[in-house]
PDB file of C-alpha atoms in Angstrom:
ATOM      1  CA  GLU A1445      14.618 -10.713  -5.806  1.00  0.00           C
ATOM      2  CA  VAL A1446      12.420  -7.647  -6.131  1.00  0.00           C
ATOM      3  CA  HIS A1447      14.192  -4.514  -4.964  1.00  0.00           C
ATOM      4  CA  LEU A1448      12.726  -1.010  -4.767  1.00  0.00           C
ATOM      5  CA  VAL A1449      14.864   1.870  -3.532  1.00  0.00           C
ATOM      6  CA  GLU A1450      13.417   5.332  -3.045  1.00  0.00           C
ATOM      7  CA  SER A1451      15.483   8.515  -2.996  1.00  0.00           C
ATOM      8  CA  GLY A1452      15.042  12.261  -3.106  1.00  0.00           C
ATOM      9  CA  GLY A1453      13.384  12.865   0.235  1.00  0.00           C
ATOM     10  CA  GLY A1454      14.413  15.652   2.559  1.00  0.00           C
ATOM     11  CA  LEU A1455      13.393  18.948   4.084  1.00  0.00           C
ATOM     12  CA  VAL A1456      11.426  21.377   1.926  1.00  0.00           C
ATOM     13  CA  GLN A1457       9.648  24.614   2.753  1.00  0.00           C
ATOM     14  CA  PRO A1458       5.885  24.984   2.455  1.00  0.00           C
ATOM     15  CA  GLY A1459       4.973  25.865  -1.102  1.00  0.00           C
ATOM     16  CA  GLY A1460       8.066  24.171  -2.432  1.00  0.00           C
ATOM     17  CA  SER A1461       8.544  21.240  -4.775  1.00  0.00           C
ATOM     18  CA  LEU A1462      10.355  17.945  -4.583  1.00  0.00           C
ATOM     19  CA  ARG A1463      10.887  15.015  -6.932  1.00  0.00           C
ATOM     20  CA  LEU A1464      11.172  11.515  -5.566  1.00  0.00           C
ATOM     21  CA  SER A1465      12.710   8.636  -7.470  1.00  0.00           C
ATOM     22  CA  CYS A1466      12.409   4.887  -7.136  1.00  0.00           C
ATOM     23  CA  ALA A1467      14.962   2.524  -8.637  1.00  0.00           C
ATOM     24  CA  ALA A1468      13.599  -0.930  -9.382  1.00  0.00           C
ATOM     25  CA  SER A1469      15.462  -4.181  -9.919  1.00  0.00           C
ATOM     26  CA  GLY A1470      14.903  -7.923  -9.825  1.00  0.00           C
ATOM     27  CA  PHE A1471      11.867  -7.947 -12.120  1.00  0.00           C
ATOM     28  CA  THR A1472      10.701  -6.723 -15.518  1.00  0.00           C
ATOM     29  CA  PHE A1473       9.824  -3.176 -14.505  1.00  0.00           C
ATOM     30  CA  SER A1474       8.111  -2.280 -17.755  1.00  0.00           C
ATOM     31  CA  ASP A1475       5.473  -4.991 -17.287  1.00  0.00           C
ATOM     32  CA  HIS A1476       4.170  -3.700 -13.976  1.00  0.00           C
ATOM     33  CA  TYR A1477       1.901  -0.975 -12.715  1.00  0.00           C
ATOM     34  CA  MET A1478       3.634   1.058 -10.021  1.00  0.00           C
ATOM     35  CA  ASP A1479       2.270   3.003  -7.050  1.00  0.00           C
ATOM     36  CA  TRP A1480       3.240   5.583  -4.460  1.00  0.00           C
ATOM     37  CA  VAL A1481       1.913   5.244  -0.928  1.00  0.00           C
ATOM     38  CA  ARG A1482       2.674   7.574   1.959  1.00  0.00           C
ATOM     39  CA  GLN A1483       2.562   7.400   5.730  1.00  0.00           C
ATOM     40  CA  ALA A1484       2.545  10.492   7.919  1.00  0.00           C
ATOM     41  CA  PRO A1485       4.484  10.159  11.207  1.00  0.00           C
ATOM     42  CA  GLY A1486       2.557   7.919  13.574  1.00  0.00           C
ATOM     43  CA  LYS A1487      -0.342   7.585  11.138  1.00  0.00           C
ATOM     44  CA  GLY A1488      -1.710   4.995   8.746  1.00  0.00           C
ATOM     45  CA  LEU A1489      -1.015   4.261   5.103  1.00  0.00           C
ATOM     46  CA  GLU A1490      -2.445   6.515   2.405  1.00  0.00           C
ATOM     47  CA  TRP A1491      -2.530   5.577  -1.268  1.00  0.00           C
ATOM     48  CA  VAL A1492      -1.133   8.447  -3.351  1.00  0.00           C
ATOM     49  CA  GLY A1493      -1.493   7.185  -6.896  1.00  0.00           C
ATOM     50  CA  ARG A1494      -0.481   4.729  -9.581  1.00  0.00           C
ATOM     51  CA  ILE A1495       0.835   4.600 -13.109  1.00  0.00           C
ATOM     52  CA  ARG A1496      -0.022   1.798 -15.458  1.00  0.00           C
ATOM     53  CA  ASN A1497       2.357   0.190 -17.932  1.00  0.00           C
ATOM     54  CA  LYS A1498       2.978   0.975 -21.591  1.00  0.00           C
ATOM     55  CA  ALA A1499       0.380  -1.560 -22.711  1.00  0.00           C
ATOM     56  CA  ASN A1500      -2.150   0.536 -20.808  1.00  0.00           C
ATOM     57  CA  ASN A1501      -0.829   3.841 -22.097  1.00  0.00           C
ATOM     58  CA  TYR A1502       0.957   4.838 -18.884  1.00  0.00           C
ATOM     59  CA  THR A1503      -2.331   6.149 -17.535  1.00  0.00           C
ATOM     60  CA  THR A1504      -2.307   7.563 -14.029  1.00  0.00           C
ATOM     61  CA  GLN A1505      -4.722   7.763 -11.136  1.00  0.00           C
ATOM     62  CA  TYR A1506      -4.396   9.889  -8.004  1.00  0.00           C
ATOM     63  CA  ALA A1507      -5.954  10.171  -4.599  1.00  0.00           C
ATOM     64  CA  ALA A1508      -8.204  13.198  -4.256  1.00  0.00           C
ATOM     65  CA  SER A1509      -5.838  14.682  -1.653  1.00  0.00           C
ATOM     66  CA  VAL A1510      -2.979  15.027  -4.150  1.00  0.00           C
ATOM     67  CA  LYS A1511      -4.708  15.343  -7.516  1.00  0.00           C
ATOM     68  CA  GLY A1512      -3.427  18.393  -9.365  1.00  0.00           C
ATOM     69  CA  LYS A1513      -0.434  18.735  -6.970  1.00  0.00           C
ATOM     70  CA  PHE A1514       1.435  15.497  -7.524  1.00  0.00           C
ATOM     71  CA  SER A1515       2.425  13.803 -10.765  1.00  0.00           C
ATOM     72  CA  ILE A1516       3.632  10.244 -11.289  1.00  0.00           C
ATOM     73  CA  SER A1517       5.859   9.275 -14.205  1.00  0.00           C
ATOM     74  CA  ARG A1518       8.168   6.456 -15.145  1.00  0.00           C
ATOM     75  CA  ASP A1519      11.157   5.744 -17.359  1.00  0.00           C
ATOM     76  CA  ASP A1520      11.128   2.089 -18.347  1.00  0.00           C
ATOM     77  CA  SER A1521      14.562   2.419 -19.971  1.00  0.00           C
ATOM     78  CA  LYS A1522      15.960   3.297 -16.532  1.00  0.00           C
ATOM     79  CA  ASN A1523      13.713   1.014 -14.474  1.00  0.00           C
ATOM     80  CA  SER A1524      12.679   4.086 -12.555  1.00  0.00           C
ATOM     81  CA  LEU A1525       9.523   5.566 -11.076  1.00  0.00           C
ATOM     82  CA  TYR A1526       9.094   9.212 -10.142  1.00  0.00           C
ATOM     83  CA  LEU A1527       6.826  11.368  -8.008  1.00  0.00           C
ATOM     84  CA  GLN A1528       6.805  15.103  -8.670  1.00  0.00           C
ATOM     85  CA  MET A1529       5.335  16.956  -5.719  1.00  0.00           C
ATOM     86  CA  ASN A1530       4.391  20.622  -6.014  1.00  0.00           C
ATOM     87  CA  SER A1531       2.796  23.200  -3.706  1.00  0.00           C
ATOM     88  CA  LEU A1532       3.798  21.162  -0.711  1.00  0.00           C
ATOM     89  CA  LYS A1533       2.094  21.682   2.630  1.00  0.00           C
ATOM     90  CA  THR A1534       3.023  20.597   6.135  1.00  0.00           C
ATOM     91  CA  GLU A1535       0.384  17.859   5.881  1.00  0.00           C
ATOM     92  CA  ASP A1536       2.379  16.273   3.044  1.00  0.00           C
ATOM     93  CA  THR A1537       5.084  15.368   5.559  1.00  0.00           C
ATOM     94  CA  ALA A1538       5.365  11.586   5.404  1.00  0.00           C
ATOM     95  CA  VAL A1539       7.434   8.588   4.481  1.00  0.00           C
ATOM     96  CA  TYR A1540       6.814   7.950   0.796  1.00  0.00           C
ATOM     97  CA  TYR A1541       6.887   4.354  -0.376  1.00  0.00           C
ATOM     98  CA  CYS A1542       7.318   3.104  -3.896  1.00  0.00           C
ATOM     99  CA  ALA A1543       5.319  -0.079  -4.483  1.00  0.00           C
ATOM    100  CA  ARG A1544       4.952  -2.630  -7.251  1.00  0.00           C
ATOM    101  CA  GLU A1545       1.622  -3.931  -8.429  1.00  0.00           C
ATOM    102  CA  THR A1546       1.239  -7.439  -9.701  1.00  0.00           C
ATOM    103  CA  TYR A1547      -1.602  -9.189 -11.478  1.00  0.00           C
ATOM    104  CA  SER A1548      -3.164 -12.424 -10.268  1.00  0.00           C
ATOM    105  CA  GLY A1549      -6.749 -12.187 -11.370  1.00  0.00           C
ATOM    106  CA  SER A1550      -6.695  -8.689  -9.933  1.00  0.00           C
ATOM    107  CA  TYR A1551      -4.128  -5.918  -9.597  1.00  0.00           C
ATOM    108  CA  PHE A1552      -2.621  -5.274  -6.168  1.00  0.00           C
ATOM    109  CA  VAL A1553       0.550  -4.112  -4.469  1.00  0.00           C
ATOM    110  CA  ASP A1554       2.845  -6.992  -3.603  1.00  0.00           C
ATOM    111  CA  TYR A1555       6.237  -5.385  -2.906  1.00  0.00           C
ATOM    112  CA  TRP A1556       7.266  -2.175  -1.201  1.00  0.00           C
ATOM    113  CA  GLY A1557      10.444  -0.160  -0.943  1.00  0.00           C
ATOM    114  CA  GLN A1558      11.796   0.985   2.403  1.00  0.00           C
ATOM    115  CA  GLY A1559      10.537   4.529   1.906  1.00  0.00           C
ATOM    116  CA  THR A1560      11.997   8.033   1.864  1.00  0.00           C
ATOM    117  CA  LEU A1561      11.066  10.736   4.354  1.00  0.00           C
ATOM    118  CA  VAL A1562       9.734  14.059   3.134  1.00  0.00           C
ATOM    119  CA  THR A1563       9.485  16.818   5.716  1.00  0.00           C
ATOM    120  CA  VAL A1564       7.637  20.004   4.823  1.00  0.00           C
ATOM    121  CA  SER A1565       8.520  22.700   7.314  1.00  0.00           C
ATOM    122  CA  SER A1566       9.726  26.267   7.493  1.00  0.00           C
TER     123      SER A1566
ATOM    124  CA  SER B1338     -14.940   9.305  -0.662  1.00  0.00           C
ATOM    125  CA  TYR B1339     -14.703   5.585  -0.033  1.00  0.00           C
ATOM    126  CA  GLU B1340     -13.652   4.363   3.415  1.00  0.00           C
ATOM    127  CA  LEU B1341     -12.562   1.103   4.950  1.00  0.00           C
ATOM    128  CA  THR B1342     -13.127   0.838   8.697  1.00  0.00           C
ATOM    129  CA  GLN B1343     -10.931  -1.178  11.064  1.00  0.00           C
ATOM    130  CA  PRO B1344     -10.826  -1.355  14.866  1.00  0.00           C
ATOM    131  CA  PRO B1345      -7.874   0.680  16.192  1.00  0.00           C
ATOM    132  CA  SER B1346      -6.566  -2.139  18.330  1.00  0.00           C
ATOM    133  CA  VAL B1347      -6.912  -5.845  19.085  1.00  0.00           C
ATOM    134  CA  SER B1348      -5.221  -7.609  21.964  1.00  0.00           C
ATOM    135  CA  VAL B1349      -4.827 -11.340  22.565  1.00  0.00           C
ATOM    136  CA  SER B1350      -2.683 -13.680  24.653  1.00  0.00           C
ATOM    137  CA  PRO B1351      -0.135 -15.921  22.917  1.00  0.00           C
ATOM    138  CA  GLY B1352      -1.808 -18.962  21.394  1.00  0.00           C
ATOM    139  CA  GLN B1353      -5.204 -17.306  21.137  1.00  0.00           C
ATOM    140  CA  THR B1354      -7.009 -16.426  17.932  1.00  0.00           C
ATOM    141  CA  ALA B1355      -6.970 -12.806  16.820  1.00  0.00           C
ATOM    142  CA  ARG B1356      -9.545 -11.478  14.404  1.00  0.00           C
ATOM    143  CA  ILE B1357      -9.196  -8.125  12.686  1.00  0.00           C
ATOM    144  CA  THR B1358     -12.151  -6.822  10.725  1.00  0.00           C
ATOM    145  CA  CYS B1359     -12.439  -4.402   7.833  1.00  0.00           C
ATOM    146  CA  SER B1360     -15.746  -3.031   6.654  1.00  0.00           C
ATOM    147  CA  GLY B1361     -16.495  -1.273   3.401  1.00  0.00           C
ATOM    148  CA  ASP B1362     -19.501  -0.825   1.158  1.00  0.00           C
ATOM    149  CA  ALA B1363     -17.736  -2.113  -1.960  1.00  0.00           C
ATOM    150  CA  LEU B1364     -16.334  -5.274  -0.374  1.00  0.00           C
ATOM    151  CA  PRO B1365     -19.195  -7.501  -1.609  1.00  0.00           C
ATOM    152  CA  LYS B1366     -17.860  -6.899  -5.133  1.00  0.00           C
ATOM    153  CA  LYS B1367     -14.195  -5.990  -4.552  1.00  0.00           C
ATOM    154  CA  TYR B1368     -11.359  -8.008  -3.085  1.00  0.00           C
ATOM    155  CA  ALA B1369      -9.721  -7.220   0.218  1.00  0.00           C
ATOM    156  CA  TYR B1370      -5.976  -7.339   0.760  1.00  0.00           C
ATOM    157  CA  TRP B1371      -4.061  -7.274   4.022  1.00  0.00           C
ATOM    158  CA  TYR B1372      -0.637  -5.880   4.893  1.00  0.00           C
ATOM    159  CA  GLN B1373       1.423  -6.353   8.025  1.00  0.00           C
ATOM    160  CA  GLN B1374       3.682  -3.531   9.141  1.00  0.00           C
ATOM    161  CA  LYS B1375       6.094  -4.043  12.000  1.00  0.00           C
ATOM    162  CA  SER B1376       7.594  -1.062  13.781  1.00  0.00           C
ATOM    163  CA  GLY B1377      10.012   0.876  11.587  1.00  0.00           C
ATOM    164  CA  GLN B1378       9.571  -1.442   8.604  1.00  0.00           C
ATOM    165  CA  ALA B1379       7.842  -1.340   5.250  1.00  0.00           C
ATOM    166  CA  PRO B1380       4.502  -3.142   4.910  1.00  0.00           C
ATOM    167  CA  VAL B1381       4.397  -6.779   3.829  1.00  0.00           C
ATOM    168  CA  LEU B1382       1.550  -8.404   1.924  1.00  0.00           C
ATOM    169  CA  VAL B1383       0.025 -11.218   3.991  1.00  0.00           C
ATOM    170  CA  ILE B1384      -3.335 -11.885   2.277  1.00  0.00           C
ATOM    171  CA  TYR B1385      -4.523 -11.098  -1.239  1.00  0.00           C
ATOM    172  CA  GLU B1386      -7.865 -11.537  -3.012  1.00  0.00           C
ATOM    173  CA  ASP B1387      -9.696 -12.041   0.277  1.00  0.00           C
ATOM    174  CA  ASN B1388      -8.163 -15.346   1.291  1.00  0.00           C
ATOM    175  CA  LYS B1389      -4.988 -16.184  -0.610  1.00  0.00           C
ATOM    176  CA  ARG B1390      -1.659 -16.328   1.166  1.00  0.00           C
ATOM    177  CA  PRO B1391       1.612 -15.339  -0.550  1.00  0.00           C
ATOM    178  CA  SER B1392       4.454 -17.800  -0.297  1.00  0.00           C
ATOM    179  CA  GLY B1393       6.358 -17.479   2.949  1.00  0.00           C
ATOM    180  CA  ILE B1394       3.404 -16.266   4.989  1.00  0.00           C
ATOM    181  CA  PRO B1395       2.597 -18.613   7.910  1.00  0.00           C
ATOM    182  CA  GLU B1396      -0.541 -20.732   7.605  1.00  0.00           C
ATOM    183  CA  ARG B1397      -1.825 -19.332  10.889  1.00  0.00           C
ATOM    184  CA  LEU B1398      -2.717 -16.145   8.984  1.00  0.00           C
ATOM    185  CA  SER B1399      -5.900 -16.480   6.965  1.00  0.00           C
ATOM    186  CA  GLY B1400      -8.460 -14.226   5.358  1.00  0.00           C
ATOM    187  CA  SER B1401     -12.157 -14.323   4.641  1.00  0.00           C
ATOM    188  CA  SER B1402     -14.811 -11.994   3.347  1.00  0.00           C
ATOM    189  CA  SER B1403     -18.575 -11.941   3.637  1.00  0.00           C
ATOM    190  CA  GLY B1404     -20.829  -9.120   2.592  1.00  0.00           C
ATOM    191  CA  THR B1405     -19.376  -5.761   3.552  1.00  0.00           C
ATOM    192  CA  MET B1406     -16.795  -7.201   5.935  1.00  0.00           C
ATOM    193  CA  ALA B1407     -13.413  -8.796   5.419  1.00  0.00           C
ATOM    194  CA  THR B1408     -11.601 -10.517   8.261  1.00  0.00           C
ATOM    195  CA  LEU B1409      -7.975 -11.336   8.901  1.00  0.00           C
ATOM    196  CA  THR B1410      -7.627 -14.229  11.341  1.00  0.00           C
ATOM    197  CA  ILE B1411      -4.429 -15.140  13.133  1.00  0.00           C
ATOM    198  CA  SER B1412      -4.840 -18.571  14.698  1.00  0.00           C
ATOM    199  CA  GLY B1413      -2.514 -19.275  17.579  1.00  0.00           C
ATOM    200  CA  ALA B1414      -1.109 -15.762  17.595  1.00  0.00           C
ATOM    201  CA  GLN B1415       2.564 -15.440  18.457  1.00  0.00           C
ATOM    202  CA  VAL B1416       4.562 -12.557  19.861  1.00  0.00           C
ATOM    203  CA  GLU B1417       6.172 -12.052  16.455  1.00  0.00           C
ATOM    204  CA  ASP B1418       2.723 -11.329  14.997  1.00  0.00           C
ATOM    205  CA  GLU B1419       2.600  -8.039  16.908  1.00  0.00           C
ATOM    206  CA  ALA B1420       2.281  -5.380  14.236  1.00  0.00           C
ATOM    207  CA  ASP B1421      -0.061  -2.939  12.576  1.00  0.00           C
ATOM    208  CA  TYR B1422      -2.370  -4.543  10.047  1.00  0.00           C
ATOM    209  CA  TYR B1423      -3.988  -2.669   7.184  1.00  0.00           C
ATOM    210  CA  CYS B1424      -6.761  -3.749   4.882  1.00  0.00           C
ATOM    211  CA  TYR B1425      -6.729  -2.386   1.349  1.00  0.00           C
ATOM    212  CA  SER B1426      -9.282  -2.381  -1.410  1.00  0.00           C
ATOM    213  CA  ILE B1427     -10.606  -0.372  -4.314  1.00  0.00           C
ATOM    214  CA  ASP B1428     -13.740   1.693  -4.531  1.00  0.00           C
ATOM    215  CA  SER B1429     -16.754   0.669  -6.590  1.00  0.00           C
ATOM    216  CA  SER B1430     -15.596   2.733  -9.588  1.00  0.00           C
ATOM    217  CA  GLY B1431     -12.367   0.748  -9.703  1.00  0.00           C
ATOM    218  CA  ASN B1432     -10.300   3.921  -9.803  1.00  0.00           C
ATOM    219  CA  TYR B1433      -9.252   4.690  -6.234  1.00  0.00           C
ATOM    220  CA  TRP B1434      -7.400   2.436  -3.846  1.00  0.00           C
ATOM    221  CA  VAL B1435      -8.022   2.918  -0.148  1.00  0.00           C
ATOM    222  CA  PHE B1436      -6.382   1.664   3.021  1.00  0.00           C
ATOM    223  CA  GLY B1437      -8.208   1.046   6.239  1.00  0.00           C
ATOM    224  CA  GLY B1438      -7.058   3.052   9.223  1.00  0.00           C
ATOM    225  CA  GLY B1439      -4.988   0.166  10.546  1.00  0.00           C
ATOM    226  CA  THR B1440      -5.286  -2.124  13.564  1.00  0.00           C
ATOM    227  CA  LYS B1441      -2.558  -2.485  16.152  1.00  0.00           C
ATOM    228  CA  LEU B1442      -2.323  -6.125  17.219  1.00  0.00           C
ATOM    229  CA  THR B1443      -0.851  -6.722  20.653  1.00  0.00           C
ATOM    230  CA  VAL B1444       0.087 -10.252  21.695  1.00  0.00           C
ATOM    231  CA  LEU B1445       0.947 -10.507  25.366  1.00  0.00           C
TER     232      LEU B1445
END
C-alpha cells in the first residue's frame, strides 16, 4: 500500500525558512516523479512543483509563485522527498501535501499524503 | 498563466445527476484529471486521462472531455459524494500543472 507521510511543518516568522520532508513507502520510490501541492486555509489546491526521477536527471519544475523561493529535492536511498522553503511570506501559509506521480500513457498524481501545516506569522 | 475554470458550487438532490465542468484552453490537447476532497481529508484521484476510473472508484463517477471543456458526471449522486472536486491539467508547454478553483458539490 502506498504511504506518504509529511513532516516538518510548524510556525515560522515571515522571512524565515523551513524544510519539509516526505517519507514514502509501499512502492519503488526511485521510479516515480514526486510533487508538492499546497492548500491555503479554506482555499483550493495549488501545485507547487515536481521532481523527476533519476532516469530523467532529477529535473525540477516549479509554479511561478514559488520559483526561486522553494526548492525540491529527493534522496532515493532514504525514500524521501524534501521541500526547502525560503523567504516565507504570510501567503505561504498552507497545508503542504506530498504526492506521487504515476505513468499510464501520461504522468499524473495518483496518491497523496495527509499533509503538514505551515503557518507563517509573526 | 494558464487557468482552469470551474463553477464554485453545484447542488443536486440524492439520485439526481450532477455535472461539474472545467474549462481550459489547452484541454483539446491535454488530459483532464479529477480529484475528490472530503472535508479535512487529502484529495483522492477519481478520474484520470479524461475518462478513466481508478480501481475502487464507483461507476457512477465518469468523465468526458470535448474541446476546451472537461466534465465530471456523477450519476445518481449520493450523500457520500458531497465533497470538493478539483480538475487538474497541464499547460500547453507541458511544464506547469494547474488545478481548477474547485467545485463544492452539495447533495441534499
